Structures are given as structure tokens and as C-alpha cells.
mmCIF file of C-alpha atoms in Angstrom:
data_model
loop_
_atom_site.group_PDB
_atom_site.id
_atom_site.type_symbol
_atom_site.label_atom_id
_atom_site.label_comp_id
_atom_site.label_asym_id
_atom_site.label_seq_id
_atom_site.Cartn_x
_atom_site.Cartn_y
_atom_site.Cartn_z
ATOM 1 C CA UNK A 144 -97.347 40.296 49.281
ATOM 2 C CA UNK A 145 -93.627 40.623 48.572
ATOM 3 C CA UNK A 146 -91.668 43.856 48.395
ATOM 4 C CA UNK A 147 -89.445 44.829 45.469
ATOM 5 C CA UNK A 148 -86.169 46.315 46.706
ATOM 6 C CA UNK A 149 -85.719 48.248 43.460
ATOM 7 C CA UNK A 150 -89.174 49.795 43.006
ATOM 8 C CA UNK A 151 -90.086 49.799 46.718
ATOM 9 C CA UNK A 152 -93.574 48.532 45.966
ATOM 10 C CA UNK A 153 -95.538 45.622 47.392
ATOM 11 C CA UNK A 154 -96.164 42.880 44.827
ATOM 12 C CA UNK A 155 -99.378 40.946 45.298
ATOM 13 C CA UNK A 156 -99.393 37.152 44.986
ATOM 14 C CA UNK A 157 -96.484 34.708 44.834
ATOM 15 C CA UNK A 158 -94.555 36.271 41.970
ATOM 16 C CA UNK A 159 -90.827 35.555 41.799
ATOM 17 C CA UNK A 160 -90.049 38.739 39.837
ATOM 18 C CA UNK A 161 -91.298 42.316 40.067
ATOM 19 C CA UNK A 162 -93.799 42.996 37.247
ATOM 20 C CA UNK A 163 -92.410 46.531 36.822
ATOM 21 C CA UNK A 164 -88.639 46.055 36.693
ATOM 22 C CA UNK A 165 -88.292 42.245 36.583
ATOM 23 C CA UNK A 166 -86.023 42.286 39.634
ATOM 24 C CA UNK A 167 -86.049 38.899 41.461
ATOM 25 C CA UNK A 168 -88.037 39.111 44.681
ATOM 26 C CA UNK A 169 -86.678 37.849 47.970
ATOM 27 C CA UNK A 170 -88.799 34.774 48.715
ATOM 28 C CA UNK A 171 -87.020 34.069 52.031
ATOM 29 C CA UNK A 172 -88.481 37.102 53.788
ATOM 30 C CA UNK A 173 -92.004 36.943 55.205
ATOM 31 C CA UNK A 174 -94.615 38.527 52.900
ATOM 32 C CA UNK A 175 -95.541 42.154 53.436
ATOM 33 C CA UNK A 176 -99.078 42.566 54.689
ATOM 34 C CA UNK A 177 -101.338 44.631 52.463
ATOM 35 C CA UNK A 178 -102.435 48.018 53.836
ATOM 36 C CA UNK A 179 -105.722 47.831 51.943
ATOM 37 C CA UNK A 180 -108.704 45.561 52.588
ATOM 38 C CA UNK A 181 -109.570 42.927 50.030
ATOM 39 C CA UNK A 182 -112.713 44.342 48.423
ATOM 40 C CA UNK A 183 -114.819 41.604 46.810
ATOM 41 C CA UNK A 184 -116.405 42.072 43.406
ATOM 42 C CA UNK A 185 -119.992 43.279 43.356
ATOM 43 C CA UNK A 186 -120.836 40.928 40.515
ATOM 44 C CA UNK A 187 -120.305 37.326 39.514
ATOM 45 C CA UNK A 188 -118.298 36.770 36.342
ATOM 46 C CA UNK A 189 -119.873 33.363 35.733
ATOM 47 C CA UNK A 190 -123.346 34.868 36.020
ATOM 48 C CA UNK A 191 -122.462 37.551 33.493
ATOM 49 C CA UNK A 192 -121.147 34.887 31.094
ATOM 50 C CA UNK A 193 -124.327 32.813 31.462
ATOM 51 C CA UNK A 194 -126.565 35.814 30.768
ATOM 52 C CA UNK A 195 -124.486 36.772 27.737
ATOM 53 C CA UNK A 196 -124.674 33.214 26.398
ATOM 54 C CA UNK A 197 -128.460 33.098 26.927
ATOM 55 C CA UNK A 198 -128.940 36.466 25.249
ATOM 56 C CA UNK A 199 -126.726 35.360 22.343
ATOM 57 C CA UNK A 200 -128.851 32.227 21.791
ATOM 58 C CA UNK A 201 -132.045 34.283 21.848
ATOM 59 C CA UNK A 202 -130.611 36.685 19.249
ATOM 60 C CA UNK A 203 -129.432 33.816 17.033
ATOM 61 C CA UNK A 204 -132.780 31.964 17.019
ATOM 62 C CA UNK A 205 -134.717 35.189 16.514
ATOM 63 C CA UNK A 206 -132.481 36.127 13.600
ATOM 64 C CA UNK A 207 -132.808 32.687 12.006
ATOM 65 C CA UNK A 208 -136.586 33.019 12.201
ATOM 66 C CA UNK A 209 -136.526 36.447 10.604
ATOM 67 C CA UNK A 210 -134.141 35.157 7.947
ATOM 68 C CA UNK A 211 -136.553 32.391 6.937
ATOM 69 C CA UNK A 212 -139.471 34.830 6.893
ATOM 70 C CA UNK A 213 -137.597 37.160 4.563
ATOM 71 C CA UNK A 214 -136.644 34.370 2.169
ATOM 72 C CA UNK A 215 -133.410 33.376 3.843
ATOM 73 C CA UNK A 216 -131.800 36.788 3.737
ATOM 74 C CA UNK A 217 -128.288 36.077 5.055
ATOM 75 C CA UNK A 218 -127.651 39.709 5.992
ATOM 76 C CA UNK A 219 -129.906 39.243 9.025
ATOM 77 C CA UNK A 220 -127.652 36.437 10.259
ATOM 78 C CA UNK A 221 -124.492 38.434 9.573
ATOM 79 C CA UNK A 222 -125.854 41.445 11.426
ATOM 80 C CA UNK A 223 -126.868 39.276 14.389
ATOM 81 C CA UNK A 224 -123.463 37.609 14.624
ATOM 82 C CA UNK A 225 -121.808 40.997 14.409
ATOM 83 C CA UNK A 226 -124.042 42.311 17.198
ATOM 84 C CA UNK A 227 -123.305 39.303 19.407
ATOM 85 C CA UNK A 228 -119.565 39.641 18.855
ATOM 86 C CA UNK A 229 -119.717 43.362 19.659
ATOM 87 C CA UNK A 230 -121.747 42.715 22.812
ATOM 88 C CA UNK A 231 -119.296 40.111 24.110
ATOM 89 C CA UNK A 232 -116.249 42.251 23.372
ATOM 90 C CA UNK A 233 -117.677 45.379 25.000
ATOM 91 C CA UNK A 234 -118.963 43.644 28.145
ATOM 92 C CA UNK A 235 -115.825 41.550 28.678
ATOM 93 C CA UNK A 236 -113.600 44.577 28.117
ATOM 94 C CA UNK A 237 -115.509 46.597 30.718
ATOM 95 C CA UNK A 238 -115.403 43.705 33.210
ATOM 96 C CA UNK A 239 -111.701 43.040 32.713
ATOM 97 C CA UNK A 240 -110.598 46.701 32.723
ATOM 98 C CA UNK A 241 -113.163 47.893 35.279
ATOM 99 C CA UNK A 242 -110.500 49.248 37.676
ATOM 100 C CA UNK A 243 -109.048 51.636 35.083
ATOM 101 C CA UNK A 244 -111.653 53.790 33.383
ATOM 102 C CA UNK A 245 -109.202 55.440 30.993
ATOM 103 C CA UNK A 246 -107.879 52.086 29.776
ATOM 104 C CA UNK A 247 -111.444 50.792 29.322
ATOM 105 C CA UNK A 248 -112.370 53.783 27.165
ATOM 106 C CA UNK A 249 -109.242 53.382 25.050
ATOM 107 C CA UNK A 250 -109.908 49.667 24.502
ATOM 108 C CA UNK A 251 -113.563 50.330 23.656
ATOM 109 C CA UNK A 252 -112.534 53.044 21.184
ATOM 110 C CA UNK A 253 -110.286 50.601 19.319
ATOM 111 C CA UNK A 254 -112.770 47.707 19.434
ATOM 112 C CA UNK A 255 -115.829 49.687 18.321
ATOM 113 C CA UNK A 256 -113.907 51.438 15.528
ATOM 114 C CA UNK A 257 -112.624 48.146 14.109
ATOM 115 C CA UNK A 258 -116.055 46.542 14.421
ATOM 116 C CA UNK A 259 -117.712 49.399 12.528
ATOM 117 C CA UNK A 260 -115.174 49.213 9.718
ATOM 118 C CA UNK A 261 -115.701 45.439 9.494
ATOM 119 C CA UNK A 262 -119.499 45.829 9.455
ATOM 120 C CA UNK A 263 -119.230 48.464 6.728
ATOM 121 C CA UNK A 264 -117.169 46.000 4.665
ATOM 122 C CA UNK A 265 -119.526 43.103 5.480
ATOM 123 C CA UNK A 266 -122.737 44.741 4.274
ATOM 124 C CA UNK A 267 -121.163 46.349 1.221
ATOM 125 C CA UNK A 268 -118.699 49.200 1.602
ATOM 126 C CA UNK A 269 -120.344 52.623 1.682
ATOM 127 C CA UNK A 270 -117.785 54.448 3.826
ATOM 128 C CA UNK A 271 -120.146 55.338 6.688
ATOM 129 C CA UNK A 272 -117.659 53.870 9.176
ATOM 130 C CA UNK A 273 -114.755 56.075 8.078
ATOM 131 C CA UNK A 274 -116.964 59.100 7.399
ATOM 132 C CA UNK A 275 -118.974 59.126 10.622
ATOM 133 C CA UNK A 276 -118.418 56.233 13.060
ATOM 134 C CA UNK A 277 -114.649 56.281 13.633
ATOM 135 C CA UNK A 278 -114.259 60.099 13.801
ATOM 136 C CA UNK A 279 -117.242 60.405 16.157
ATOM 137 C CA UNK A 280 -115.915 57.580 18.367
ATOM 138 C CA UNK A 281 -112.491 59.237 18.508
ATOM 139 C CA UNK A 282 -113.875 62.668 19.377
ATOM 140 C CA UNK A 283 -116.256 61.252 21.981
ATOM 141 C CA UNK A 284 -113.555 59.084 23.586
ATOM 142 C CA UNK A 285 -111.099 61.980 23.859
ATOM 143 C CA UNK A 286 -113.674 64.342 25.364
ATOM 144 C CA UNK A 287 -115.211 61.653 27.583
ATOM 145 C CA UNK A 288 -111.853 60.510 28.918
ATOM 146 C CA UNK A 289 -110.777 64.065 29.715
ATOM 147 C CA UNK A 290 -114.070 64.978 31.418
ATOM 148 C CA UNK A 291 -114.339 61.734 33.405
ATOM 149 C CA UNK A 292 -110.744 61.999 34.645
ATOM 150 C CA UNK A 293 -111.506 65.491 35.975
ATOM 151 C CA UNK A 294 -114.870 64.651 37.514
ATOM 152 C CA UNK A 295 -113.561 61.484 39.169
ATOM 153 C CA UNK A 296 -110.369 63.266 40.292
ATOM 154 C CA UNK A 297 -108.169 60.521 38.941
ATOM 155 C CA UNK A 298 -104.429 60.630 39.499
ATOM 156 C CA UNK A 299 -102.526 61.992 36.527
ATOM 157 C CA UNK A 300 -100.405 58.848 36.242
ATOM 158 C CA UNK A 301 -103.528 56.670 35.997
ATOM 159 C CA UNK A 302 -104.851 58.208 32.793
ATOM 160 C CA UNK A 303 -102.286 60.462 31.091
ATOM 161 C CA UNK A 304 -100.816 57.770 28.804
ATOM 162 C CA UNK A 305 -104.246 56.495 27.760
ATOM 163 C CA UNK A 306 -105.462 60.032 27.123
ATOM 164 C CA UNK A 307 -102.433 60.699 24.923
ATOM 165 C CA UNK A 308 -102.990 57.400 23.074
ATOM 166 C CA UNK A 309 -106.651 58.270 22.477
ATOM 167 C CA UNK A 310 -105.623 61.681 21.158
ATOM 168 C CA UNK A 311 -103.162 60.034 18.759
ATOM 169 C CA UNK A 312 -105.864 57.637 17.545
ATOM 170 C CA UNK A 313 -108.049 60.677 16.935
ATOM 171 C CA UNK A 314 -105.567 61.735 14.230
ATOM 172 C CA UNK A 315 -106.255 58.584 12.174
ATOM 173 C CA UNK A 316 -109.017 60.362 10.158
ATOM 174 C CA UNK A 317 -106.156 62.235 8.454
ATOM 175 C CA UNK A 318 -105.615 59.013 6.474
ATOM 176 C CA UNK A 319 -109.321 58.887 5.607
ATOM 177 C CA UNK A 320 -109.051 62.380 4.134
ATOM 178 C CA UNK A 321 -105.846 61.595 2.236
ATOM 179 C CA UNK A 322 -107.245 58.434 0.631
ATOM 180 C CA UNK A 323 -110.710 59.885 0.031
ATOM 181 C CA UNK A 324 -112.564 57.394 2.233
ATOM 182 C CA UNK A 325 -115.129 59.960 3.412
ATOM 183 C CA UNK A 326 -118.233 61.442 1.821
ATOM 184 C CA UNK A 327 -118.137 64.521 4.066
ATOM 185 C CA UNK A 328 -115.047 65.864 5.809
ATOM 186 C CA UNK A 329 -116.603 67.636 8.818
ATOM 187 C CA UNK A 330 -116.521 64.693 11.332
ATOM 188 C CA UNK A 331 -112.904 63.930 10.415
ATOM 189 C CA UNK A 332 -111.801 67.530 10.848
ATOM 190 C CA UNK A 333 -113.573 67.744 14.210
ATOM 191 C CA UNK A 334 -111.741 64.629 15.419
ATOM 192 C CA UNK A 335 -108.411 65.899 14.108
ATOM 193 C CA UNK A 336 -108.948 69.325 15.707
ATOM 194 C CA UNK A 337 -109.894 68.001 19.160
ATOM 195 C CA UNK A 338 -107.099 65.432 19.156
ATOM 196 C CA UNK A 339 -104.410 67.834 17.940
ATOM 197 C CA UNK A 340 -105.307 70.456 20.529
ATOM 198 C CA UNK A 341 -105.429 67.961 23.381
ATOM 199 C CA UNK A 342 -102.192 66.286 22.314
ATOM 200 C CA UNK A 343 -100.369 69.621 22.220
ATOM 201 C CA UNK A 344 -101.698 70.551 25.666
ATOM 202 C CA UNK A 345 -100.692 67.161 27.095
ATOM 203 C CA UNK A 346 -97.162 67.359 25.690
ATOM 204 C CA UNK A 347 -96.739 70.983 26.818
ATOM 205 C CA UNK A 348 -98.037 70.628 30.371
ATOM 206 C CA UNK A 349 -97.451 66.941 31.152
ATOM 207 C CA UNK A 350 -94.598 65.864 28.888
ATOM 208 C CA UNK A 351 -92.334 64.927 31.801
ATOM 209 C CA UNK A 352 -95.082 62.807 33.383
ATOM 210 C CA UNK A 353 -95.535 60.894 30.123
ATOM 211 C CA UNK A 354 -91.804 60.199 29.996
ATOM 212 C CA UNK A 355 -91.829 58.861 33.574
ATOM 213 C CA UNK A 356 -94.815 56.599 32.894
ATOM 214 C CA UNK A 357 -93.207 55.252 29.728
ATOM 215 C CA UNK A 358 -90.008 54.534 31.636
ATOM 216 C CA UNK A 359 -91.960 52.502 34.193
ATOM 217 C CA UNK A 360 -93.774 50.475 31.554
ATOM 218 C CA UNK A 361 -90.861 49.700 29.243
ATOM 219 C CA UNK A 362 -88.409 49.100 32.105
ATOM 220 C CA UNK A 363 -85.928 51.856 31.236
#
């Protein structure tokens, strides 16, 4: 590991520049030994990929069989492909972002919301995604992220930006109400209420922390 003279952090690997501030690292000095043990993964990524591929093939062949039984109904195939795509995205997101729970929840919120909107469009638009799915996902993600960060005693810097981003995404149902994309307004108002309250609390109590985290990430 090499040490950045500007950020005073140890940079893992053989990077030539600091990933935070892009300051060139001194490659002539001996690497700084890590203070933490190298903890191996408890799972095998290749094994996960193989199981996902096998499960995908089983779903595809089962769906093709059901499609032929029901006179070649193509909606079965579309639903199966959508399910497979969702499964891959969710599992790979969790595996890749496993070390940051808040980031994983934010990514899953975005992925599942977009997938539901696409499925609603695919099977013939009825608006169930904008009426129920997206607002419920937003409300659940905001509450779940807040509760999990407290229960797991996460550091404020590790989740505050993602919590604020999730709260901002929870305001998206405002557009659904404006454009009339909902059949009932209750889920949207619940999402807007939770997100607005949490966003105000975050900005009031942790506004300075958000500014510091943004400065780190955009190299100000």
C-alpha cells in the first residue's frame, strides 16, 4: 500500500495516483503495510455465476414449455426473461456492493424501480408500477436504510450521502401525481411525506457532513 501525502490515507494496490484527490503517489518509497488483515470472501463468485446461469436455463426451458402448452403465449417468455434479468441484476449488485449496505440499497432501489416500470410497459401499461411499485420501493428503501444504519451502528460518513440520495428519489412520485400516472395517490403521498421529512432532518442536522463528503468525492 502507498500513502497519499495530501489525503494522508493508505492506497491499496499499485496505483500511481490517489483515487480521492488524484495526487501522484511516491513510488520510490517502500509500500505502507496495511494495519488490517486480508479477510477472504466467504463465497466464490464463479460458483454464484454458475448457479445463476443454471437457474436461468431452467427458467427459460420451463417457460418455453409453458408457452407451447398455452398456444405459444409470448408473454410467458417475456416475463421469464424479465425475471432472469432482475435476478442477475439484484444478485450481482449485492455481491459487488456487499461492503456498503447503504450503497447496495440505493442501487437496488433504482434497479427495481426501473425494472417495474419496464415490465409495466412490456405487458401493457396499466400504471401499477408508478401507482404502487415505485412509491413503495422508495418508502421502504428510505426507512430500511435509516433503520439498518442505526442498528448496525454505521459511521455517518458511510451512509449519509446514500440516505440523502434515497430521500431525493423518494420525491419522484411528485411527477407521477403531476402527470396523472397513478390510479390512487396514497402510496405516492406516503413516499413524498417520508422522503421530505427525512431530507429536511438530514439537511438540518447533518448538512455540514454532506458538504464534506461531497468535497471528498468531487475533489474540491
